[in-house]
CSV table of C-alpha atoms and ligand atoms in Angstrom, one decimal:
chain,number,residue,atom,x,y,z
A,265,UNK,CA,-7.6,-7.2,25.9
A,266,UNK,CA,-10.5,-7.3,23.5
A,267,UNK,CA,-11.6,-3.9,22.4
A,268,UNK,CA,-15.4,-3.3,22.8
A,269,UNK,CA,-17.8,-0.5,23.7
A,270,UNK,CA,-18.1,-1.9,27.2
A,271,UNK,CA,-14.3,-1.9,27.5
A,272,UNK,CA,-14.2,1.7,26.3
A,273,UNK,CA,-16.8,2.7,29.0
A,274,UNK,CA,-14.9,0.8,31.7
A,275,UNK,CA,-11.6,2.4,30.8
A,276,UNK,CA,-13.1,5.8,30.5
A,277,UNK,CA,-14.7,5.6,34.0
A,278,UNK,CA,-11.3,4.5,35.5
A,279,UNK,CA,-9.4,7.4,34.0
A,280,UNK,CA,-8.0,5.5,30.9
A,281,UNK,CA,-5.1,4.3,33.0
A,282,UNK,CA,-5.2,0.6,32.4
A,283,UNK,CA,-5.1,0.3,28.6
A,284,UNK,CA,-2.3,-2.2,27.9
A,285,UNK,CA,0.5,-1.6,25.4
A,286,UNK,CA,-0.4,-2.7,21.9
A,287,UNK,CA,2.6,-5.0,21.7
A,288,UNK,CA,5.6,-6.2,23.7
A,289,UNK,CA,9.2,-5.1,23.2
A,290,UNK,CA,11.1,-8.4,23.4
A,291,UNK,CA,14.9,-8.8,23.0
A,292,UNK,CA,15.7,-10.9,19.9
A,293,UNK,CA,16.2,-14.6,20.5
A,294,UNK,CA,19.2,-16.3,18.9
A,295,UNK,CA,17.0,-18.4,16.5
A,296,UNK,CA,13.4,-18.5,15.1
A,297,UNK,CA,11.5,-20.7,12.7
A,298,UNK,CA,11.1,-17.6,10.4
A,299,UNK,CA,12.2,-14.0,10.2
A,300,UNK,CA,10.6,-11.2,8.4
A,301,UNK,CA,12.7,-8.2,7.5
A,302,UNK,CA,10.7,-5.0,7.5
A,303,UNK,CA,8.0,-3.8,9.9
A,304,UNK,CA,5.8,-2.0,7.3
A,305,UNK,CA,2.3,-3.0,6.4
A,306,UNK,CA,3.3,-6.0,4.3
A,307,UNK,CA,5.8,-7.4,6.8
A,308,UNK,CA,3.4,-7.1,9.7
A,309,UNK,CA,0.5,-8.6,7.7
A,310,UNK,CA,2.8,-11.5,6.7
A,311,UNK,CA,3.7,-12.1,10.4
A,312,UNK,CA,0.0,-12.0,11.4
A,313,UNK,CA,-1.2,-14.4,8.7
A,314,UNK,CA,1.8,-16.7,9.4
A,315,UNK,CA,0.5,-17.0,12.9
A,316,UNK,CA,-3.2,-16.9,12.2
A,317,UNK,CA,-3.5,-19.0,9.0
A,318,UNK,CA,-0.5,-21.4,9.4
A,319,UNK,CA,0.1,-21.6,13.2
A,320,UNK,CA,3.7,-20.3,12.8
A,321,UNK,CA,4.3,-18.3,15.9
A,322,UNK,CA,8.1,-18.7,16.5
A,323,UNK,CA,8.6,-15.8,14.2
A,324,UNK,CA,10.2,-12.3,14.5
A,325,UNK,CA,9.8,-9.1,12.5
A,326,UNK,CA,13.0,-7.2,12.3
A,327,UNK,CA,12.5,-3.5,11.7
A,328,UNK,CA,15.3,-1.0,11.4
A,329,UNK,CA,13.4,2.0,12.7
A,330,UNK,CA,10.0,1.9,14.4
A,331,UNK,CA,7.0,0.0,13.2
A,332,UNK,CA,5.2,1.9,10.6
A,333,UNK,CA,8.0,4.4,9.9
A,334,UNK,CA,8.2,3.6,6.2
A,335,UNK,CA,5.6,3.9,3.5
A,336,UNK,CA,2.8,2.4,5.5
A,337,UNK,CA,2.7,5.6,7.5
A,338,UNK,CA,3.3,7.9,4.5
A,339,UNK,CA,0.8,6.9,1.9
A,340,UNK,CA,-2.4,8.7,0.9
A,341,UNK,CA,-4.5,5.8,2.2
A,342,UNK,CA,-6.5,4.8,-0.9
A,343,UNK,CA,-7.9,1.3,-1.0
A,344,UNK,CA,-9.4,0.0,-4.2
A,345,UNK,CA,-9.9,-3.0,-6.4
A,346,UNK,CA,-10.1,-1.5,-9.9
A,347,UNK,CA,-7.5,-3.3,-11.9
A,348,UNK,CA,-7.8,-4.5,-15.5
A,349,UNK,CA,-5.3,-7.3,-16.0
A,350,UNK,CA,-5.4,-11.0,-15.0
A,351,UNK,CA,-3.0,-11.3,-12.1
A,352,UNK,CA,-3.8,-7.9,-10.6
A,353,UNK,CA,-7.5,-8.2,-11.0
A,354,UNK,CA,-8.0,-11.3,-8.8
A,355,UNK,CA,-5.3,-10.3,-6.3
A,356,UNK,CA,-6.7,-6.9,-5.5
A,357,UNK,CA,-10.2,-8.2,-5.5
A,358,UNK,CA,-9.2,-10.7,-2.8
A,359,UNK,CA,-7.4,-7.9,-1.0
A,360,UNK,CA,-10.5,-5.7,-0.9
A,361,UNK,CA,-12.6,-8.6,0.5
A,362,UNK,CA,-9.9,-9.0,3.3
A,363,UNK,CA,-10.2,-5.2,4.0
A,364,UNK,CA,-13.9,-5.6,4.4
A,365,UNK,CA,-13.5,-8.0,7.3
A,366,UNK,CA,-10.1,-6.8,8.6
A,367,UNK,CA,-11.3,-4.6,11.4
A,368,UNK,CA,-13.5,-7.4,12.9
A,369,UNK,CA,-10.7,-9.9,12.3
A,370,UNK,CA,-8.0,-7.7,14.0
A,371,UNK,CA,-10.4,-6.3,16.6
A,372,UNK,CA,-8.9,-2.9,15.7
A,373,UNK,CA,-10.3,0.3,14.2
A,374,UNK,CA,-8.4,1.0,11.0
A,375,UNK,CA,-11.0,3.6,10.0
A,376,UNK,CA,-11.7,1.8,6.7
A,377,UNK,CA,-14.2,4.0,4.9
A,378,UNK,CA,-15.7,2.8,1.7
A,379,UNK,CA,-16.6,6.3,0.5
A,380,UNK,CA,-16.1,5.5,-3.2
A,381,UNK,CA,-13.6,6.5,-5.9
A,382,UNK,CA,-14.3,8.4,-9.1
A,383,UNK,CA,-11.6,8.2,-11.8
A,384,UNK,CA,-12.4,11.0,-14.2
A,385,UNK,CA,-11.9,10.7,-17.9
A,386,UNK,CA,-11.6,13.6,-20.4
A,387,UNK,CA,-11.8,12.1,-24.0
A,388,UNK,CA,-13.6,9.5,-26.0
A,389,UNK,CA,-10.4,7.3,-25.9
A,390,UNK,CA,-10.2,7.5,-22.1
A,391,UNK,CA,-13.9,6.6,-21.9
A,392,UNK,CA,-13.4,3.5,-23.8
A,393,UNK,CA,-10.4,2.5,-21.7
A,394,UNK,CA,-12.4,3.1,-18.5
A,395,UNK,CA,-15.5,1.2,-19.9
A,396,UNK,CA,-13.2,-1.7,-20.5
A,397,UNK,CA,-11.6,-1.5,-17.1
A,398,UNK,CA,-15.1,-1.3,-15.5
A,399,UNK,CA,-16.2,-4.4,-17.4
A,400,UNK,CA,-13.1,-6.3,-16.1
A,401,UNK,CA,-13.9,-5.2,-12.6
A,402,UNK,CA,-17.5,-6.4,-12.9
A,403,UNK,CA,-16.4,-9.7,-14.4
A,404,UNK,CA,-14.1,-10.1,-11.4
A,405,UNK,CA,-17.0,-9.7,-9.1
A,406,UNK,CA,-16.2,-6.2,-8.0
A,407,UNK,CA,-18.3,-3.0,-8.7
A,408,UNK,CA,-18.0,-0.3,-11.3
A,409,UNK,CA,-20.4,2.3,-12.6
A,410,UNK,CA,-19.6,4.4,-15.7
A,411,UNK,CA,-20.9,7.9,-15.1
A,412,UNK,CA,-21.4,10.5,-17.8
A,413,UNK,CA,-20.7,14.1,-17.3
A,414,UNK,CA,-24.0,14.8,-15.6
A,415,UNK,CA,-23.6,11.8,-13.4
A,416,UNK,CA,-20.2,13.2,-12.3
A,417,UNK,CA,-21.7,16.6,-11.7
A,418,UNK,CA,-24.4,15.1,-9.4
A,419,UNK,CA,-21.7,13.5,-7.2
A,420,UNK,CA,-19.0,16.1,-7.3
A,421,UNK,CA,-20.6,19.4,-8.4
A,422,UNK,CA,-17.6,21.5,-7.2
A,423,UNK,CA,-15.2,20.4,-10.0
A,424,UNK,CA,-14.5,22.9,-12.8
A,425,UNK,CA,-16.8,21.6,-15.5
A,426,UNK,CA,-16.4,24.8,-17.6
A,427,UNK,CA,-12.7,24.4,-18.3
A,428,UNK,CA,-12.4,24.0,-22.1
A,429,UNK,CA,-8.8,22.6,-22.2
A,430,UNK,CA,-9.6,19.3,-20.4
A,431,UNK,CA,-13.4,19.0,-20.2
A,432,UNK,CA,-14.8,16.3,-17.9
A,433,UNK,CA,-16.5,13.6,-20.1
A,434,UNK,CA,-17.4,11.3,-17.2
A,435,UNK,CA,-15.9,9.0,-14.5
A,436,UNK,CA,-15.6,5.4,-13.5
A,437,UNK,CA,-17.2,5.1,-10.0
A,438,UNK,CA,-15.9,2.3,-7.7
A,439,UNK,CA,-18.2,2.5,-4.7
A,440,UNK,CA,-16.4,-0.1,-2.6
A,441,UNK,CA,-13.2,1.8,-2.9
A,442,UNK,CA,-12.2,4.4,-0.3
A,443,UNK,CA,-9.6,5.1,2.4
A,444,UNK,CA,-8.4,3.8,5.7
A,445,UNK,CA,-6.1,5.2,8.4
A,446,UNK,CA,-2.7,4.0,7.2
A,447,UNK,CA,-0.8,3.7,10.5
A,448,UNK,CA,-3.7,2.1,12.2
A,449,UNK,CA,-3.4,-0.7,9.7
A,450,UNK,CA,0.2,-1.3,10.8
A,451,UNK,CA,-0.7,-1.1,14.5
A,452,UNK,CA,-3.6,-3.5,14.1
A,453,UNK,CA,-1.6,-6.2,12.3
A,454,UNK,CA,1.3,-5.6,14.8
A,455,UNK,CA,-1.0,-6.1,17.7
A,456,UNK,CA,-2.6,-9.2,16.2
A,457,UNK,CA,0.8,-10.8,15.4
A,458,UNK,CA,2.1,-9.9,18.9
A,459,UNK,CA,-0.9,-11.4,20.6
A,460,UNK,CA,-0.2,-14.7,18.7
A,461,UNK,CA,3.4,-14.8,20.0
A,462,UNK,CA,5.4,-13.1,17.1
A,463,UNK,CA,8.3,-11.0,18.4
A,464,UNK,CA,8.3,-7.5,16.9
A,465,UNK,CA,11.8,-6.2,17.2
A,466,UNK,CA,12.3,-2.5,16.5
A,467,UNK,CA,15.6,-0.6,16.0
A,468,UNK,CA,17.1,-3.8,14.5
A,469,UNK,CA,18.6,-3.3,11.0
A,470,UNK,CA,19.5,-6.3,8.9
A,471,UNK,CA,23.0,-5.7,7.7
A,472,UNK,CA,23.8,-9.0,6.0
A,473,UNK,CA,22.7,-12.6,5.4
A,474,UNK,CA,24.1,-15.9,6.6
A,475,UNK,CA,24.0,-18.1,3.5
A,476,UNK,CA,25.5,-21.7,3.4
A,477,UNK,CA,25.4,-23.9,0.3
A,478,UNK,CA,22.9,-21.6,-1.4
A,479,UNK,CA,20.5,-21.7,1.5
A,480,UNK,CA,19.7,-18.9,4.0
A,481,UNK,CA,20.6,-19.7,7.6
A,482,UNK,CA,19.7,-16.3,9.2
A,483,UNK,CA,20.7,-12.7,9.2
A,484,UNK,CA,23.2,-10.3,10.7
A,485,UNK,CA,21.7,-7.3,12.4
A,486,UNK,CA,22.7,-4.3,14.4
A,487,UNK,CA,21.5,-6.4,17.4
A,488,UNK,CA,23.5,-9.5,16.6
A,489,UNK,CA,23.2,-12.6,14.6
A,490,UNK,CA,19.7,-14.2,14.4
A,491,UNK,CA,19.3,-17.6,12.7
A,492,UNK,CA,16.2,-19.0,10.9
A,493,UNK,CA,15.7,-21.4,8.0
A,494,UNK,CA,13.2,-19.1,6.4
A,495,UNK,CA,13.6,-15.4,5.8
A,496,UNK,CA,11.0,-13.0,4.2
A,497,UNK,CA,12.4,-9.9,2.6
A,498,UNK,CA,9.6,-7.2,2.9
A,499,UNK,CA,11.4,-4.0,2.8
A,500,UNK,CA,9.6,-2.0,0.0
A,501,UNK,CA,11.8,0.9,-1.1
A,502,UNK,CA,14.9,-0.8,0.3
A,503,UNK,CA,14.4,-4.0,-1.7
A,504,UNK,CA,17.3,-3.4,-4.1
A,505,UNK,CA,19.7,-2.8,-1.2
A,506,UNK,CA,18.7,-5.8,0.9
A,507,UNK,CA,18.7,-8.1,-2.2
A,508,UNK,CA,22.2,-7.0,-2.9
A,509,UNK,CA,23.3,-8.1,0.6
A,510,UNK,CA,21.9,-11.5,-0.3
A,511,UNK,CA,24.0,-11.5,-3.5
A,512,UNK,CA,21.3,-11.0,-6.2
A,513,UNK,CA,19.8,-8.1,-8.2
A,514,UNK,CA,16.1,-7.2,-8.3
A,515,UNK,CA,14.5,-5.5,-11.3
A,516,UNK,CA,13.6,-2.6,-9.1
A,517,UNK,CA,14.5,1.1,-9.0
A,518,UNK,CA,13.7,3.3,-6.0
A,519,UNK,CA,11.9,6.6,-6.7
A,520,UNK,CA,10.3,9.2,-4.5
A,521,UNK,CA,6.6,9.9,-4.3
A,522,UNK,CA,5.3,12.9,-2.4
A,523,UNK,CA,2.0,13.6,-0.7
A,524,UNK,CA,0.5,16.8,0.7
A,525,UNK,CA,-2.1,17.8,3.3
A,526,UNK,CA,-3.9,21.0,3.9
A,527,UNK,CA,-5.2,22.5,7.2
A,528,UNK,CA,-8.4,20.8,8.5
A,529,UNK,CA,-11.6,21.9,6.8
A,530,UNK,CA,-15.2,21.1,7.3
A,531,UNK,CA,-16.4,18.1,5.2
A,532,UNK,CA,-16.4,19.1,1.6
A,533,UNK,CA,-15.0,16.1,-0.5
A,534,UNK,CA,-16.9,12.9,0.1
A,535,UNK,CA,-15.1,10.5,-2.3
A,536,UNK,CA,-11.6,9.9,-3.6
A,537,UNK,CA,-11.2,11.7,-7.0
A,538,UNK,CA,-8.5,11.2,-9.5
A,539,UNK,CA,-7.8,13.5,-12.4
A,540,UNK,CA,-7.5,11.9,-15.8
A,541,UNK,CA,-5.5,14.7,-17.4
A,542,UNK,CA,-3.0,15.6,-14.8
A,543,UNK,CA,-1.0,14.1,-11.9
A,544,UNK,CA,-3.5,14.8,-9.1
A,545,UNK,CA,-5.8,12.8,-6.9
A,546,UNK,CA,-7.5,13.9,-3.6
A,547,UNK,CA,-9.6,12.8,-0.7
A,548,UNK,CA,-10.4,14.4,2.7
A,549,UNK,CA,-9.2,12.8,5.9
A,550,UNK,CA,-11.4,12.3,8.9
A,551,UNK,CA,-9.5,15.1,10.6
A,552,UNK,CA,-10.6,17.4,7.8
A,553,UNK,CA,-7.3,17.8,5.9
A,554,UNK,CA,-7.4,17.5,2.1
A,555,UNK,CA,-4.9,14.7,1.3
A,556,UNK,CA,-3.5,14.8,-2.2
A,557,UNK,CA,-0.7,13.7,-4.4
A,558,UNK,CA,0.4,13.2,-8.0
A,559,UNK,CA,3.3,11.4,-9.6
A,560,UNK,CA,6.9,10.3,-8.9
A,561,UNK,CA,9.7,12.8,-8.7
A,562,UNK,CA,11.1,11.0,-11.7
A,563,UNK,CA,14.7,10.5,-10.4
A,564,UNK,CA,15.9,7.5,-8.5
A,565,UNK,CA,16.6,8.2,-4.8
A,566,UNK,CA,16.5,6.9,-1.3
A,567,UNK,CA,15.6,10.2,0.3
A,568,UNK,CA,12.3,10.2,2.1
A,569,UNK,CA,11.5,13.7,0.7
A,570,UNK,CA,10.8,15.1,-2.7
A,571,UNK,CA,11.4,18.4,-4.6
A,572,UNK,CA,9.6,21.6,-5.3
A,573,UNK,CA,9.0,21.1,-9.1
A,574,UNK,CA,6.7,18.1,-8.5
A,575,UNK,CA,5.0,19.9,-5.6
A,576,UNK,CA,4.3,22.8,-8.0
A,577,UNK,CA,3.1,20.4,-10.8
A,578,UNK,CA,0.7,18.6,-8.5
A,579,UNK,CA,-0.8,21.8,-7.1
A,580,UNK,CA,-1.2,23.3,-10.6
A,581,UNK,CA,-3.1,20.1,-11.7
A,582,UNK,CA,-5.3,20.3,-8.6
A,583,UNK,CA,-6.1,23.9,-9.3
A,584,UNK,CA,-7.2,23.2,-12.9
A,585,UNK,CA,-9.6,20.6,-11.7
A,586,UNK,CA,-10.9,22.0,-8.4
A,587,UNK,CA,-10.1,25.8,-8.2
A,588,UNK,CA,-11.8,26.0,-4.8
A,589,UNK,CA,-8.8,24.2,-3.1
A,590,UNK,CA,-6.7,27.3,-3.8
A,591,UNK,CA,-8.2,28.8,-0.7
A,592,UNK,CA,-6.9,26.1,1.6
A,593,UNK,CA,-3.5,26.4,3.3
A,594,UNK,CA,-1.1,23.6,2.8
A,595,UNK,CA,0.1,22.2,6.1
A,596,UNK,CA,2.8,19.8,5.2
A,597,UNK,CA,4.3,17.5,2.5
A,598,UNK,CA,6.5,14.4,2.8
A,599,UNK,CA,7.9,11.6,0.6
A,600,UNK,CA,8.3,7.9,0.6
A,601,UNK,CA,10.6,5.6,-1.3
A,602,UNK,CA,8.8,3.6,-4.0
A,603,UNK,CA,10.0,0.2,-5.1
A,604,UNK,CA,9.3,0.5,-8.8
A,605,UNK,CA,9.3,-2.6,-11.1
A,606,UNK,CA,9.6,-2.3,-14.9
A,607,UNK,CA,5.9,-3.3,-15.3
A,608,UNK,CA,4.4,-1.6,-12.2
A,609,UNK,CA,3.3,-4.9,-10.7
A,610,UNK,CA,4.7,-6.6,-7.6
A,611,UNK,CA,6.7,-9.7,-6.8
A,612,UNK,CA,5.8,-12.4,-4.2
A,613,UNK,CA,8.1,-15.3,-5.0
A,614,UNK,CA,11.1,-17.4,-4.1
A,615,UNK,CA,14.5,-15.8,-4.5
A,616,UNK,CA,17.6,-17.3,-6.0
A,617,UNK,CA,18.6,-18.1,-2.4
A,618,UNK,CA,16.8,-21.2,-0.9
A,619,UNK,CA,14.6,-20.2,2.1
A,620,UNK,CA,14.8,-16.5,1.2
A,621,UNK,CA,11.5,-15.1,-0.1
A,622,UNK,CA,10.9,-11.8,-1.9
A,623,UNK,CA,7.9,-9.5,-1.4
A,624,UNK,CA,8.6,-6.3,-3.3
A,625,UNK,CA,7.8,-4.0,-6.2
A,626,UNK,CA,4.6,-2.5,-4.7
A,627,UNK,CA,5.3,0.8,-6.5
A,628,UNK,CA,2.9,3.5,-5.3
A,629,UNK,CA,-0.1,1.1,-4.9
A,630,UNK,CA,0.9,-1.2,-2.1
A,631,UNK,CA,-1.3,0.1,0.7
A,632,UNK,CA,-4.4,-1.5,-0.6
A,633,UNK,CA,-2.5,-4.7,-1.2
A,634,UNK,CA,-1.4,-5.1,2.4
A,635,UNK,CA,-4.0,-7.8,3.5
A,636,UNK,CA,-3.6,-10.0,0.4
A,637,UNK,CA,0.2,-9.5,0.2
A,638,UNK,CA,0.5,-10.6,3.8
A,639,UNK,CA,-1.9,-13.5,3.1
A,640,UNK,CA,0.0,-14.8,0.1
A,641,UNK,CA,3.5,-14.1,1.5
A,642,UNK,CA,2.6,-16.1,4.6
A,643,UNK,CA,1.4,-18.9,2.4
A,644,UNK,CA,4.6,-18.9,0.4
A,645,UNK,CA,6.8,-18.9,3.6
A,646,UNK,CA,4.8,-21.5,5.4
A,647,UNK,CA,4.2,-23.9,2.5
A,648,UNK,CA,7.1,-23.1,0.2
A,649,UNK,CA,4.6,-22.8,-2.7
A,650,UNK,CA,3.2,-19.7,-4.4
A,651,UNK,CA,-0.4,-18.9,-3.5
A,652,UNK,CA,-2.8,-19.3,-6.4
A,653,UNK,CA,-3.9,-15.6,-6.5
A,654,UNK,CA,-0.2,-14.4,-6.5
A,655,UNK,CA,0.9,-16.9,-9.2
A,656,UNK,CA,1.6,-14.2,-11.8
A,657,UNK,CA,3.8,-12.2,-9.4
A,658,UNK,CA,6.9,-14.2,-10.4
A,659,UNK,CA,10.3,-12.9,-10.3
A,660,UNK,CA,11.3,-14.6,-13.6
A,661,UNK,CA,8.6,-12.7,-15.6
A,662,UNK,CA,11.1,-10.0,-16.2
A,663,UNK,CA,13.3,-12.5,-17.9
A,664,UNK,CA,10.6,-14.4,-19.8
A,665,UNK,CA,8.7,-11.2,-20.8
A,666,UNK,CA,5.4,-12.1,-19.1
A,667,UNK,CA,4.9,-8.6,-17.8
A,668,UNK,CA,1.7,-7.4,-16.1
A,669,UNK,CA,1.8,-3.8,-17.4
A,670,UNK,CA,-1.5,-2.3,-16.2
A,671,UNK,CA,-0.8,1.1,-17.6
A,672,UNK,CA,0.8,-0.1,-20.8
A,673,UNK,CA,3.7,2.3,-20.5
A,674,UNK,CA,6.4,-0.2,-21.3
A,675,UNK,CA,9.5,-1.3,-19.3
A,676,UNK,CA,10.4,1.9,-17.7
A,677,UNK,CA,10.3,2.0,-13.9
A,678,UNK,CA,9.4,5.6,-13.4
A,679,UNK,CA,6.5,5.7,-15.8
A,680,UNK,CA,4.3,3.3,-13.9
B,265,FAD,C1,3.2,9.5,-0.8
B,265,FAD,C2,2.8,8.1,-0.9
B,265,FAD,C3,1.4,7.8,-1.3
B,265,FAD,C4,0.9,6.5,-1.5
B,265,FAD,N1,-0.4,6.4,-1.7
B,265,FAD,C5,-0.9,5.1,-1.8
B,265,FAD,C6,-2.3,4.9,-1.9
B,265,FAD,O1,-3.1,5.9,-1.8
B,265,FAD,N2,-2.8,3.6,-2.0
B,265,FAD,C7,-1.9,2.6,-2.0
B,265,FAD,O2,-2.4,1.5,-2.2
B,265,FAD,N3,-0.6,2.7,-1.9
B,265,FAD,C8,-0.1,4.0,-1.7
B,265,FAD,N4,1.3,4.1,-1.5
B,265,FAD,C9,2.2,3.0,-1.6
B,265,FAD,C10,2.3,2.2,-0.3
B,265,FAD,O3,2.4,3.0,0.8
B,265,FAD,C11,3.4,1.2,-0.4
B,265,FAD,O4,3.4,0.5,-1.5
B,265,FAD,C12,3.4,0.2,0.8
B,265,FAD,O5,3.2,0.9,2.0
B,265,FAD,C13,4.8,-0.5,0.8
B,265,FAD,O6,4.8,-1.6,1.7
B,265,FAD,P1,5.1,-1.5,3.2
B,265,FAD,O7,4.0,-0.9,4.0
B,265,FAD,O8,5.5,-2.9,3.7
B,265,FAD,O9,6.4,-0.6,3.2
B,265,FAD,P2,7.2,0.2,4.3
B,265,FAD,O10,6.2,0.8,5.4
B,265,FAD,O11,8.1,1.1,3.7
B,265,FAD,O12,7.9,-1.0,5.1
B,265,FAD,C14,9.2,-1.5,4.8
B,265,FAD,C15,10.0,-1.5,6.1
B,265,FAD,O13,11.2,-2.1,5.9
B,265,FAD,C16,12.2,-1.5,6.8
B,265,FAD,N5,13.5,-1.8,6.4
B,265,FAD,C17,14.2,-1.5,5.2
B,265,FAD,N6,15.4,-2.0,5.2
B,265,FAD,C18,15.5,-2.7,6.3
B,265,FAD,C19,16.6,-3.4,6.9
B,265,FAD,N7,17.8,-3.5,6.3
B,265,FAD,N8,16.5,-4.0,8.1
B,265,FAD,C20,15.3,-3.9,8.7
B,265,FAD,N9,14.2,-3.2,8.3
B,265,FAD,C21,14.4,-2.6,7.1
B,265,FAD,C22,11.8,0.0,6.6
B,265,FAD,O14,12.3,0.7,7.8
B,265,FAD,C23,10.3,-0.1,6.6
B,265,FAD,O15,9.7,0.2,7.8
B,265,FAD,C24,1.8,5.4,-1.4
B,265,FAD,C25,3.1,5.6,-1.0
B,265,FAD,C26,3.6,7.0,-0.7
B,265,FAD,C27,5.0,7.2,-0.3
């Protein structure tokens, strides 16, 4: 079914009883041309672009839980292309362009909202850094406006401009940035892949690999053995564990990132705002909840929940920037497992096992990357060559030292 205003009217008039399921629920076949491990945003986008761009439809996505149960349904939904370094800059620029056409392409409402992002700065040094970043964004063909203090006040007058400890000097405004409904992105790609013949297999955990003479032949799963000459590993926070099953080690540590949402409020925060002097960023969801987060919990873990010290730290930072949010009641918090690389940038590359491809290391910024990551991963799996815009996301950069360290924090996973 194609979604349209007319279809909405027709279905509404007939009691909304004939909407079809978004995707089938097939039993796994014994063999496919390609397998994708992980039914998160990146895995589903890879499946979709394999079918759409490369005509590969004898493909299955193997998901150990339900589609969208991982980070794709846990993030704070920010979409942006405000990177500084070559490698990231062109990749995220491409991703944002794909976002801008995604809903039409998928015929699915992902509630992509280009409401703008303002990154605040609080010192002369930070202003210089943001001016440089803004210039890089403009050179890449994206948008950036450097606001002074009064410019920020015009846009977001409710911030605490009087605090003397960390005064607001200005902000970098990225108008094409914004938010999207995270799980709808997974559902849209899932539906698009399924419509093109991809099998989406839920409750199917990969427990081992079939490897002969250094080449992958398929996988062992909780639903039996499934063979394929090409396998994409797209498991985000579980990347280290799944790579270990295939006999190699990835330069990844898994850490927890938490997020928080308040009760629904009337519209009060139009943009996404990030604090330059504390671990805090915020936006308002279309349901009205204030959605905010901060930094990692700082210890490695596979738990999908965080701890109170970081919750307290984030809320304190929020209160110093925006005291008005103290009146809102917090509704819930949750956590997701972040696949942190030593330089904070991802990997889309061959693995040491022939036919097994790695897509990992998205840290806490992989939601916005979903379209471009799927695009490049599909290219890699279909053609066995790295896509031009992902050429710097090589696995061997951690051996050769060609890191893409956007935050210049050095090789320590939990500082990115
Ligand atoms: C709190 C929080 C806030 C965030 N905020 C943002 C943000 O604002 N903007 C942004 O760009 N990014 C953000 N991120 C990061 C972003 O969500 C992730 O980088 C991205 O979703 C990871 O890729 P994915 O969607 O494919 O991961 P996932 O959805 O985690 O997909 C991986 C899938 O693999 C499955 N899997 C694992 N092991 C196996 C196995 N053995 N067999 C079968 N399946 C397996 C898992 O069940 C999971 O469904 C945030 C993350 C969190 C947790």
